[in-house]
Coordinates of C-alpha atoms and ligand atoms in Angstrom, one line a residue:
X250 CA 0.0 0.0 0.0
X251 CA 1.1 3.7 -0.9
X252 CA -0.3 5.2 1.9
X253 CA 0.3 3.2 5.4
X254 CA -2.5 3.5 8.5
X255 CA -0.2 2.0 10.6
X256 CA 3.3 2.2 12.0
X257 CA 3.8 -1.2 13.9
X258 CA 7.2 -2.0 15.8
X259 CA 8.4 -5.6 16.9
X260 CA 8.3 -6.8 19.8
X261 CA 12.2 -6.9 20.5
X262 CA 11.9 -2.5 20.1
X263 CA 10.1 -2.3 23.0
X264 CA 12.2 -0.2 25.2
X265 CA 15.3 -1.0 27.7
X266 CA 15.0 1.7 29.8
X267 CA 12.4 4.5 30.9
X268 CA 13.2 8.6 30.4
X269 CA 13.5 10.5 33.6
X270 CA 13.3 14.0 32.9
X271 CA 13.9 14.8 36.4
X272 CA 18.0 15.9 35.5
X273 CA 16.5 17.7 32.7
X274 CA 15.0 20.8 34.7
X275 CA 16.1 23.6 35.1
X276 CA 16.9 24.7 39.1
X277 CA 17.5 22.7 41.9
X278 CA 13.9 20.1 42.0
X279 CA 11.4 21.4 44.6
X280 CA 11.0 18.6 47.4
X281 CA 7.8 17.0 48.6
X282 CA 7.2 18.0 52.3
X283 CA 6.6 15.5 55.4
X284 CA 3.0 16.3 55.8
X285 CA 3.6 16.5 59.6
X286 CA 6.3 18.5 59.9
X287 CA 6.8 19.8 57.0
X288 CA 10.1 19.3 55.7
X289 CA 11.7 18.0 53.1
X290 CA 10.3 14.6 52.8
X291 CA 13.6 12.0 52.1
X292 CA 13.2 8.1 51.2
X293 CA 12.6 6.9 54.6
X294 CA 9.4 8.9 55.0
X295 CA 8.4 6.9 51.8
X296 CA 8.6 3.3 53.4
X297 CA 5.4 2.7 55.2
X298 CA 3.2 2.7 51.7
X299 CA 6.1 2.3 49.0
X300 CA 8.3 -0.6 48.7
X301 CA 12.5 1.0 47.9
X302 CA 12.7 -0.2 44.6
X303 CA 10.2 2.7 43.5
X304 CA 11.5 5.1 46.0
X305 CA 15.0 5.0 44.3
X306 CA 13.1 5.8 41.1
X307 CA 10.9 8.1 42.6
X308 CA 14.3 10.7 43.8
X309 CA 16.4 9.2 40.4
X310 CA 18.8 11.2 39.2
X311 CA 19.9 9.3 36.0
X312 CA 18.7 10.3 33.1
X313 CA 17.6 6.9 32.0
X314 CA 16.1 4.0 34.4
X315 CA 16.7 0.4 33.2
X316 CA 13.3 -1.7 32.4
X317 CA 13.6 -4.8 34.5
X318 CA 13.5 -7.9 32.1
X319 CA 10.4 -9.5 33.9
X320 CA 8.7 -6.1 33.3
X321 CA 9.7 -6.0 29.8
X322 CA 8.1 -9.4 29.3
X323 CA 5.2 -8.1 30.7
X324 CA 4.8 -5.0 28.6
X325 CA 5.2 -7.6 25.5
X326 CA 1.5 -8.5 26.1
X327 CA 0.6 -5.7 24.6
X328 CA 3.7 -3.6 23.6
X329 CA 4.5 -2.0 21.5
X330 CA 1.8 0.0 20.7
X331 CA 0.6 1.0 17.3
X332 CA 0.9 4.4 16.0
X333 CA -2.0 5.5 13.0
X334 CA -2.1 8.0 10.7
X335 CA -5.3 9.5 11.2
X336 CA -6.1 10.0 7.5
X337 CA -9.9 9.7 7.6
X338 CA -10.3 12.2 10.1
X339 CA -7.8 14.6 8.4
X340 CA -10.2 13.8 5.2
X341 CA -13.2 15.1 7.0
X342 CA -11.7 18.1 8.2
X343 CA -10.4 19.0 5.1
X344 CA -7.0 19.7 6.1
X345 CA -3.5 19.7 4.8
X346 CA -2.2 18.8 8.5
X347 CA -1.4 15.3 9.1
X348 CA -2.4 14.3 12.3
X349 CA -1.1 10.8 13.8
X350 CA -1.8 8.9 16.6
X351 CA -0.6 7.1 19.5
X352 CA -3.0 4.3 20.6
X353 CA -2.6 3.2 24.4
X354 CA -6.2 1.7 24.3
X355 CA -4.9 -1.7 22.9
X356 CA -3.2 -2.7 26.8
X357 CA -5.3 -5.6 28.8
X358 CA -7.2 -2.8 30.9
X359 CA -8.0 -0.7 27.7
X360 CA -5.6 2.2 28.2
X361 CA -1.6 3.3 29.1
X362 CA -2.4 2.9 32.8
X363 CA -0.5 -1.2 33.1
X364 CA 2.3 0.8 31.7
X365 CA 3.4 2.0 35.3
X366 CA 0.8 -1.1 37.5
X367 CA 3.0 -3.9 35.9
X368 CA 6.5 -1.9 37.0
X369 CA 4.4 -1.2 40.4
X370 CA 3.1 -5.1 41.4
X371 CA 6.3 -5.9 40.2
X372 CA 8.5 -3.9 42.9
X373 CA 6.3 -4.6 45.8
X374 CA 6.1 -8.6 44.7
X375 CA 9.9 -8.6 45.0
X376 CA 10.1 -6.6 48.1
X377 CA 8.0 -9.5 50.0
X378 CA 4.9 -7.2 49.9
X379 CA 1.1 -9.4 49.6
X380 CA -1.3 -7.0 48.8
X381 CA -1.7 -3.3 47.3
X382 CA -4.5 -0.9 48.1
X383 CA -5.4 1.6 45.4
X384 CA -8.3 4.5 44.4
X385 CA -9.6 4.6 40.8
X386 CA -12.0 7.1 38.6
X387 CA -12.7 6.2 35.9
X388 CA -11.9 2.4 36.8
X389 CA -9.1 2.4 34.1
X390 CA -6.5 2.2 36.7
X391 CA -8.6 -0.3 39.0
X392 CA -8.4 -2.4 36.7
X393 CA -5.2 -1.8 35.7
X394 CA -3.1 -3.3 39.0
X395 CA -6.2 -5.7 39.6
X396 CA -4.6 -6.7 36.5
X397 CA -1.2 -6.0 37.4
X398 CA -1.8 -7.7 40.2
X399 CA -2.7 -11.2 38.8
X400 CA 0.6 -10.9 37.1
X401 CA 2.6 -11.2 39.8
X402 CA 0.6 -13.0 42.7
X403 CA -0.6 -10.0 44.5
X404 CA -3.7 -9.2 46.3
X405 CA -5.6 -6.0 45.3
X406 CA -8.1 -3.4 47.0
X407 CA -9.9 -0.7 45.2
X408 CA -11.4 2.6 46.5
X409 CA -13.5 3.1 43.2
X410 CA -15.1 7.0 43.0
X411 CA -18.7 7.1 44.1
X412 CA -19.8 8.4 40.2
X413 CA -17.9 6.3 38.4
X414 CA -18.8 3.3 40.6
X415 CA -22.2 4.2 40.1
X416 CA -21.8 5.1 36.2
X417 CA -19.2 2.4 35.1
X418 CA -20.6 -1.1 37.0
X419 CA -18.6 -3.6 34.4
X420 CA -15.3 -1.7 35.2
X421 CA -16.0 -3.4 39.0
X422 CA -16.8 -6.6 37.7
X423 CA -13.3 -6.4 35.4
X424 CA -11.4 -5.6 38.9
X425 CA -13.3 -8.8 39.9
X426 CA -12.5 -10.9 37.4
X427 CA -8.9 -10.4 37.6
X428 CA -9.6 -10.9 41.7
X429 CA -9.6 -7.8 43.0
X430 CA -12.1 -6.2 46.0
X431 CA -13.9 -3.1 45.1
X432 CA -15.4 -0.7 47.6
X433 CA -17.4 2.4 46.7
X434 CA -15.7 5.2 47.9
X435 CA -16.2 7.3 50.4
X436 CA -16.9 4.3 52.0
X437 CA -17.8 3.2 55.5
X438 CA -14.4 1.3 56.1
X439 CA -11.9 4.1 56.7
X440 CA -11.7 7.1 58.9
X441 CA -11.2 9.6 55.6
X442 CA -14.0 7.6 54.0
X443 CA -16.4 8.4 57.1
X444 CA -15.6 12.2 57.4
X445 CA -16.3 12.8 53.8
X446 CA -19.9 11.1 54.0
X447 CA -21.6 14.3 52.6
X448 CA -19.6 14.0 49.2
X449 CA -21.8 10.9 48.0
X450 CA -20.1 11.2 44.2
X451 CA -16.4 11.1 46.3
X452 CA -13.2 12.1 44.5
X453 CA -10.1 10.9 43.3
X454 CA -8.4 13.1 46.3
X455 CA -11.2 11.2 48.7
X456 CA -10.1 8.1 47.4
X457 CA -6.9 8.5 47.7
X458 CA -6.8 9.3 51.1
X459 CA -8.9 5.8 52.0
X460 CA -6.6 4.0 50.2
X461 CA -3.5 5.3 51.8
X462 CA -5.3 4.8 55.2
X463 CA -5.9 0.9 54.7
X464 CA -1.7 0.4 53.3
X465 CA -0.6 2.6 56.5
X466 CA -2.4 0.2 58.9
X467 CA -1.3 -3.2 57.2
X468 CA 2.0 -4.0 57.5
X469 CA 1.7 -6.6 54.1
X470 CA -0.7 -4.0 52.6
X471 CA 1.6 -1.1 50.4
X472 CA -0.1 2.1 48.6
X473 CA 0.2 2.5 44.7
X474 CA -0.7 5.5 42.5
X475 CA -1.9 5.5 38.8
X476 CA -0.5 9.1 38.0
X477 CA 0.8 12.4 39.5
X478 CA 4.2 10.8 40.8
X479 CA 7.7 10.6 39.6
X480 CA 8.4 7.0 39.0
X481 CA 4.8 6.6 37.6
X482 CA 5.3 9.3 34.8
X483 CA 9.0 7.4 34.5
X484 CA 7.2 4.3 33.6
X485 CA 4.6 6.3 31.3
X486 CA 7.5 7.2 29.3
X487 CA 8.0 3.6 26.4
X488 CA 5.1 5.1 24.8
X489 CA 6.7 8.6 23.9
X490 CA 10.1 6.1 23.2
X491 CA 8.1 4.3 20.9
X492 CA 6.8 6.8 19.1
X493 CA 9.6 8.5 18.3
X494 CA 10.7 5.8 16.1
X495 CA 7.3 5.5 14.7
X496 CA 7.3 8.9 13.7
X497 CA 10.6 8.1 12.1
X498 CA 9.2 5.1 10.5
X499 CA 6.4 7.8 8.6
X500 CA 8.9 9.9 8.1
X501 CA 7.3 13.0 9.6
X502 CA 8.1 14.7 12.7
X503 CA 5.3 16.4 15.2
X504 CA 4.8 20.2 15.4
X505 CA 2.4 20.2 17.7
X506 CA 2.2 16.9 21.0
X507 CA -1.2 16.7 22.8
X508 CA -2.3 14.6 25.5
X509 CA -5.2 15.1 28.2
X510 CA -4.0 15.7 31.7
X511 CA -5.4 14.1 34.8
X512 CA -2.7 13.9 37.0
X513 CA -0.2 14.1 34.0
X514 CA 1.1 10.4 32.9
X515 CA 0.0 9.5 29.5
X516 CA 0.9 13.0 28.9
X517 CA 4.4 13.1 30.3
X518 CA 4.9 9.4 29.0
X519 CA 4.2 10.4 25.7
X520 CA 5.9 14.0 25.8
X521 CA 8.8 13.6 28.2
X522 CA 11.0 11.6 25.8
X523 CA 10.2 14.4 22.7
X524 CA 11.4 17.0 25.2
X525 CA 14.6 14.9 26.0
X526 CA 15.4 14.9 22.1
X527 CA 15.2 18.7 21.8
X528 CA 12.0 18.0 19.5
X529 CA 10.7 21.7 17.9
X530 CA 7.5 21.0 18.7
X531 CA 4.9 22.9 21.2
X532 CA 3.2 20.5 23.8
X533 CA -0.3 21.0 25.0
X534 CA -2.1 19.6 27.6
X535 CA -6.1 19.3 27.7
X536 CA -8.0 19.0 30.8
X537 CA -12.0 19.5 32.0
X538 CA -13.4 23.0 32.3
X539 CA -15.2 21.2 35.6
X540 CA -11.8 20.4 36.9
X541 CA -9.3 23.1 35.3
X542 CA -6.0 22.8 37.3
X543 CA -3.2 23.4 35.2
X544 CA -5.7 26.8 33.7
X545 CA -7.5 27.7 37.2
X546 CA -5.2 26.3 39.4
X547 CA -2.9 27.9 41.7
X548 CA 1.1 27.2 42.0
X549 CA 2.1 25.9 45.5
X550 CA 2.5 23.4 48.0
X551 CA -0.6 20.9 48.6
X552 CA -1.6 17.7 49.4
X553 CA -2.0 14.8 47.1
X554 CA -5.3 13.6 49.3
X555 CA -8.3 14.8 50.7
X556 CA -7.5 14.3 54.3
X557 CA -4.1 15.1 54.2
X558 CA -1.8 11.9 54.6
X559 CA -0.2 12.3 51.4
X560 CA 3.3 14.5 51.6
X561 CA 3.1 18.1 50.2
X562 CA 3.9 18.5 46.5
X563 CA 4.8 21.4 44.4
X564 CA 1.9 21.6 41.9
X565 CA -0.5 23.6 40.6
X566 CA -3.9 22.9 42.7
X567 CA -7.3 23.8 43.1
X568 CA -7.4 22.8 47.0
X569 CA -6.5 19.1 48.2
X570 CA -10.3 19.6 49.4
X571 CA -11.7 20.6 46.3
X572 CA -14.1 18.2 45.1
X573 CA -15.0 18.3 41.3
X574 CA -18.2 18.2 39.8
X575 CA -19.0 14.4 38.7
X576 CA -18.0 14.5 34.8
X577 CA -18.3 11.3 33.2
X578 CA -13.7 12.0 32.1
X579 CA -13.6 10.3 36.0
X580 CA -9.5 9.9 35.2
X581 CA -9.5 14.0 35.3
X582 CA -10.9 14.6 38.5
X583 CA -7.9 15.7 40.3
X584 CA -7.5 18.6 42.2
X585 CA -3.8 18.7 41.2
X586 CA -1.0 17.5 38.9
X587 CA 2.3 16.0 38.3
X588 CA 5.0 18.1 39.7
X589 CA 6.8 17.7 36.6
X590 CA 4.1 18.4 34.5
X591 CA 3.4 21.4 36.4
X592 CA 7.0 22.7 36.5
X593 CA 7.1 22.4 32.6
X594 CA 3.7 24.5 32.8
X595 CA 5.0 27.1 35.1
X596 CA 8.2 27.7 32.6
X597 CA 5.7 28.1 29.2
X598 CA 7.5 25.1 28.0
X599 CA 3.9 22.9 28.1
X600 CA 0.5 24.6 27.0
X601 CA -2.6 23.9 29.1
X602 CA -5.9 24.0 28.2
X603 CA -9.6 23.7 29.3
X604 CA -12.5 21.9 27.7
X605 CA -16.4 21.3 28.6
X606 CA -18.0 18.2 28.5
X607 CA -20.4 18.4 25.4
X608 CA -17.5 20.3 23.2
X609 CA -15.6 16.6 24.5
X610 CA -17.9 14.4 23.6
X611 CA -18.4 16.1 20.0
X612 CA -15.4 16.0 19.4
X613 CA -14.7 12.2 20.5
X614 CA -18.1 10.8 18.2
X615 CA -16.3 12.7 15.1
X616 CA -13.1 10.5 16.2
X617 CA -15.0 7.8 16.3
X618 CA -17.2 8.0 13.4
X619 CA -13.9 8.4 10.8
X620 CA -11.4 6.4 13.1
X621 CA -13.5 3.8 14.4
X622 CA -12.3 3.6 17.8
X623 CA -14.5 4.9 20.7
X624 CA -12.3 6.6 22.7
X625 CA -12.5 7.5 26.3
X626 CA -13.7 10.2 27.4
X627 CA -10.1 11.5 28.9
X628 CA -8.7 10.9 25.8
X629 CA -11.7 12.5 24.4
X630 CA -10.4 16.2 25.9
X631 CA -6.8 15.3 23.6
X632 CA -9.2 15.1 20.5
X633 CA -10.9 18.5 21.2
X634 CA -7.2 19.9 21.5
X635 CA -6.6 18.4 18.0
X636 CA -9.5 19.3 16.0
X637 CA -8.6 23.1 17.6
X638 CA -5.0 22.7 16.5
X639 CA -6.2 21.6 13.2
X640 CA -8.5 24.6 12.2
X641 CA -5.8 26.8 13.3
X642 CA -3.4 25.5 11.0
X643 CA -5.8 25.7 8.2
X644 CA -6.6 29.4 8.9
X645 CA -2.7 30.0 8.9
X646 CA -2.7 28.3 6.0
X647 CA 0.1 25.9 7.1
X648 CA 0.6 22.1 7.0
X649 CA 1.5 20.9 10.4
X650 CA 2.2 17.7 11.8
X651 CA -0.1 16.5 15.2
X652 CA 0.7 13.7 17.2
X653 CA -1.7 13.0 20.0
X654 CA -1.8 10.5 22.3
X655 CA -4.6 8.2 22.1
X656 CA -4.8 6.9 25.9
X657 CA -7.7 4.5 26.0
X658 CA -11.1 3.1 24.8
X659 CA -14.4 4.2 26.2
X660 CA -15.7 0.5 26.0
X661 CA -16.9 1.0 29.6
X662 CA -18.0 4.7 29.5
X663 CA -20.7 3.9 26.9
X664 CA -23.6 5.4 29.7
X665 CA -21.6 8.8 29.2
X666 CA -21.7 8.1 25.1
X667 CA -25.4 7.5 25.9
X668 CA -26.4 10.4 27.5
X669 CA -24.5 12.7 24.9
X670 CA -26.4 10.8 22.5
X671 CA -29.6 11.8 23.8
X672 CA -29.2 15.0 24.3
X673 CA -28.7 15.0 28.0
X674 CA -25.3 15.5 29.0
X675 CA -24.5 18.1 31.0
X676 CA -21.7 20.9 31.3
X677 CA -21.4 21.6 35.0
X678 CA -19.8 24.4 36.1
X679 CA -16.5 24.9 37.6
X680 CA -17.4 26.7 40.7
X681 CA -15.0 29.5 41.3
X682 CA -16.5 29.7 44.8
X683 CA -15.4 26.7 46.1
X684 CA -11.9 26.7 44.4
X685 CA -11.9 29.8 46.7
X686 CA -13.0 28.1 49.4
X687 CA -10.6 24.9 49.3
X688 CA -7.7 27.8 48.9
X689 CA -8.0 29.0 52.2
X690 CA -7.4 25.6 53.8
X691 CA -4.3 24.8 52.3
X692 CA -1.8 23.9 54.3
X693 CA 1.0 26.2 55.4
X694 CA 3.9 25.4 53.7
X695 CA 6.9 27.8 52.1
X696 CA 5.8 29.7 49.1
X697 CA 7.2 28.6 45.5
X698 CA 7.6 31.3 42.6
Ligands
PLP266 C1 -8.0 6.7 29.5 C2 -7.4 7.6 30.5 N1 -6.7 8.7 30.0 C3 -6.2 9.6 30.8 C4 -6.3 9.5 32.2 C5 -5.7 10.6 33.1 O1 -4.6 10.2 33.8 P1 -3.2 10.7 33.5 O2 -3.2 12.2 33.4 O3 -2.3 10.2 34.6 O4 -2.8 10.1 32.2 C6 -7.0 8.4 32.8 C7 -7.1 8.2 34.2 O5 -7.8 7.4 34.7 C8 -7.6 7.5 31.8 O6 -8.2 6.4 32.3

């Protein structure tokens, strides 16, 4: 064929190492803060929900990490990941840009997410650990280490969101299948869960704090995170390695990287190893209008959590109390981001920007209806960015070169798909208010420029 849809690499290219951009900033790195005394939290204060293989990678100062081989095995049930040339959608819009793809939805769990869960189960398996507690959204990362978890003999407890328990039931039942325990959070079971009773849709930051409560009390139990930390965004980062030759392979190069943002991996994973090659292009990260914390946000220290167990972290935040509207992208509910991600904000080097629900889910059914693939609503937010990118292109009257990042399938979100269908999905607002509100209890903590 002429004209390739595909860019497919064997299985022996999948990646030796992971990118850590951390040497890569400029400035000394801000530390994460003990959350009790507030200063600078080191390794040790690490060890109660993380086992040391991650904590090495969490503070690495190399600028590449090596992929253990068991991990790389792992990833080979999936990986690599195709990249597409998104030529029927660039047909319908009529443009000279060539926008290409980076599909993530084709993993077990149905996005990038057992990118960083097989790396995870994998540490805490060899460090003697039995079980690992986790919150989800969406149910994409749920599923995920429940997955993950299978792998490598683990037991594995989720704190799923109350609105996406409620609005994604098969997600549970996937947990289940690959034996994991699912509670509907804020649940009765943990303190954190119990004082936030009168937030019945919960939060990611709600969840969060549950989980962390259950790995702090169980000596076999340990804590693991789907986004927002170091090591996780580390393990994020085969997909951007991958496409790099891919790109190479269609003989292009991107302008213009997108990704959504919920608390920055499939971004960063995608990104990071394009910004570690000196590529030209201009990165832009799409988030909710509901949740807008790279656009609304403010810079400082906060916790990761709703209750406040979590050490501080440098990001930009809407208020570790905030609790977002229940929007159907569950994965972006976040009240705050990657410290990396937010870093690269702070210094112009990434874009941000904010997107409502219906303009999403328009955006993801004119995807779906050249593409083929339905994708999730997250990823849905990355689409928007595109189509916007697209028509600003053709009024320059320019021929770029997109490359977004795909991050799953919506086969689960198909109520959400349902409601925008009929006419009934709503944009809820972003209330200003109660960012305000959240603002005034953050913790005190020194201020960063
Ligand atoms: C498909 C998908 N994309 C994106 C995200 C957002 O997370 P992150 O910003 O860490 O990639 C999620 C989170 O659950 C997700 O499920």
């Amino acid at each position: 064929m002429s004209e390739p849809t595909k860019f497919l690499l064997r299985e022996e290219q999948i990646p030796t190492h992971w990118v850590n951009l951390l040497p890569d900033l400029p400035g000394d790195p801000l530390p994460p803060l003990h959350p009790g005394t507030k200063q600078p939290a080191g390794p040790d204060d690490l060890t109660p929900i993380f086992p040391m293989g991650l904590i090495l990678q969490e503070v690495a100062q190399e600028p590449e990490v090596e992929i253990p081989e068991e991990v790389r095995q792992a990833y080979g049930l999936w990986r690599p990941t195709p990249l597409f040339r998104a030529r029927r959608l660039e047909k319908a819009l009529g443009t000279q840009t060539r926008i290409y793809y980076k599909y993530e939805g084709v993993s077990p769990a149905g996005s990038h997410k057992p990118n960083t869960a097989v790396p995870q189960a994998y540490e805490n398996a060899k460090a003697g650990v039995k079980k690992l507690s986790t919150e989800t959204g969406a149910g994409q990362w749920g599923s995920s280490l429940a997955f993950a978890c299978s792998l490598f003999g683990l037991d594995c407890e989720v704190f799923m969101v109350g609105s996406s328990y409620d609005q994604k039931p098969y997600r549970r039942s996937m947990m289940q299948t690959w034996g994991a325990t699912v509670h509907r959070s804020p649940s009765e079971l943990t303190q954190s869960g119990k004082a936030n009773a009168e937030h019945p849709t919960g939060s990611l930051g709600i969840a969060i704090s549950e989980a962390v409560e259950v790995a702090a009390q169980d000596p076999d139990c340990n804590y693991s995170l789907g986004s927002v930390l170091n090591h996780v965004l580390l393990h994020q980062t085969v997909i951007g390695q991958e496409a790099i030759l891919q790109m190479e392979l269609a003989g292009d190069e991107p302008d213009v990287v997108i990704g959504c943002v919920g608390g920055g991996s499939n971004f960063a994973g995608l990104a990071f190893p394009f910004l570690r090659a000196g590529s030209k292009a201009r990165f832009v990260a799409a988030e909710p209008a509901a949740c807008p914390t790279l656009t609304r946000g403010v810079y400082s220290y906060d916790f990761g959590d709703t209750a406040g167990l979590t050490p501080l972290m440098p990001m930009y935040t809407l208020g570790h109390d905030f609790v977002p509207p229940p929007v159907h992208a569950g994965g972006l509910r976040y009240h705050g981001d990657s410290p990396i991600v937010c870093a690269l904000v702070k210094q112009g080097l990434v874009e941000a920007r904010a997107y409502k629900q219906n303009e999403t889910f328009e955006a993801a059914l004119r995807f779906a209806r050249t593409e083929a693939i339905l994708p999730a609503p997250e990823a849905a937010h990355a689409i928007r960015a595109v189509l916007e990118e697209a028509e600003a292109a053709k009024q320059a009257g320019e021929q770029r070169t997109i490359l977004l990042n795909l991050s799953g399938h919506g086969h689960f979100d198909m109520s959400a798909y349902e409601a925008y269908l009929a006419g009934e999905l709503e944009d809820p607002e972003f209330s200003e208010a109660d960012m305000e509100a959240a603002l005034e209890r953050l913790p005190e903590a020194p201020a960063i420029a």
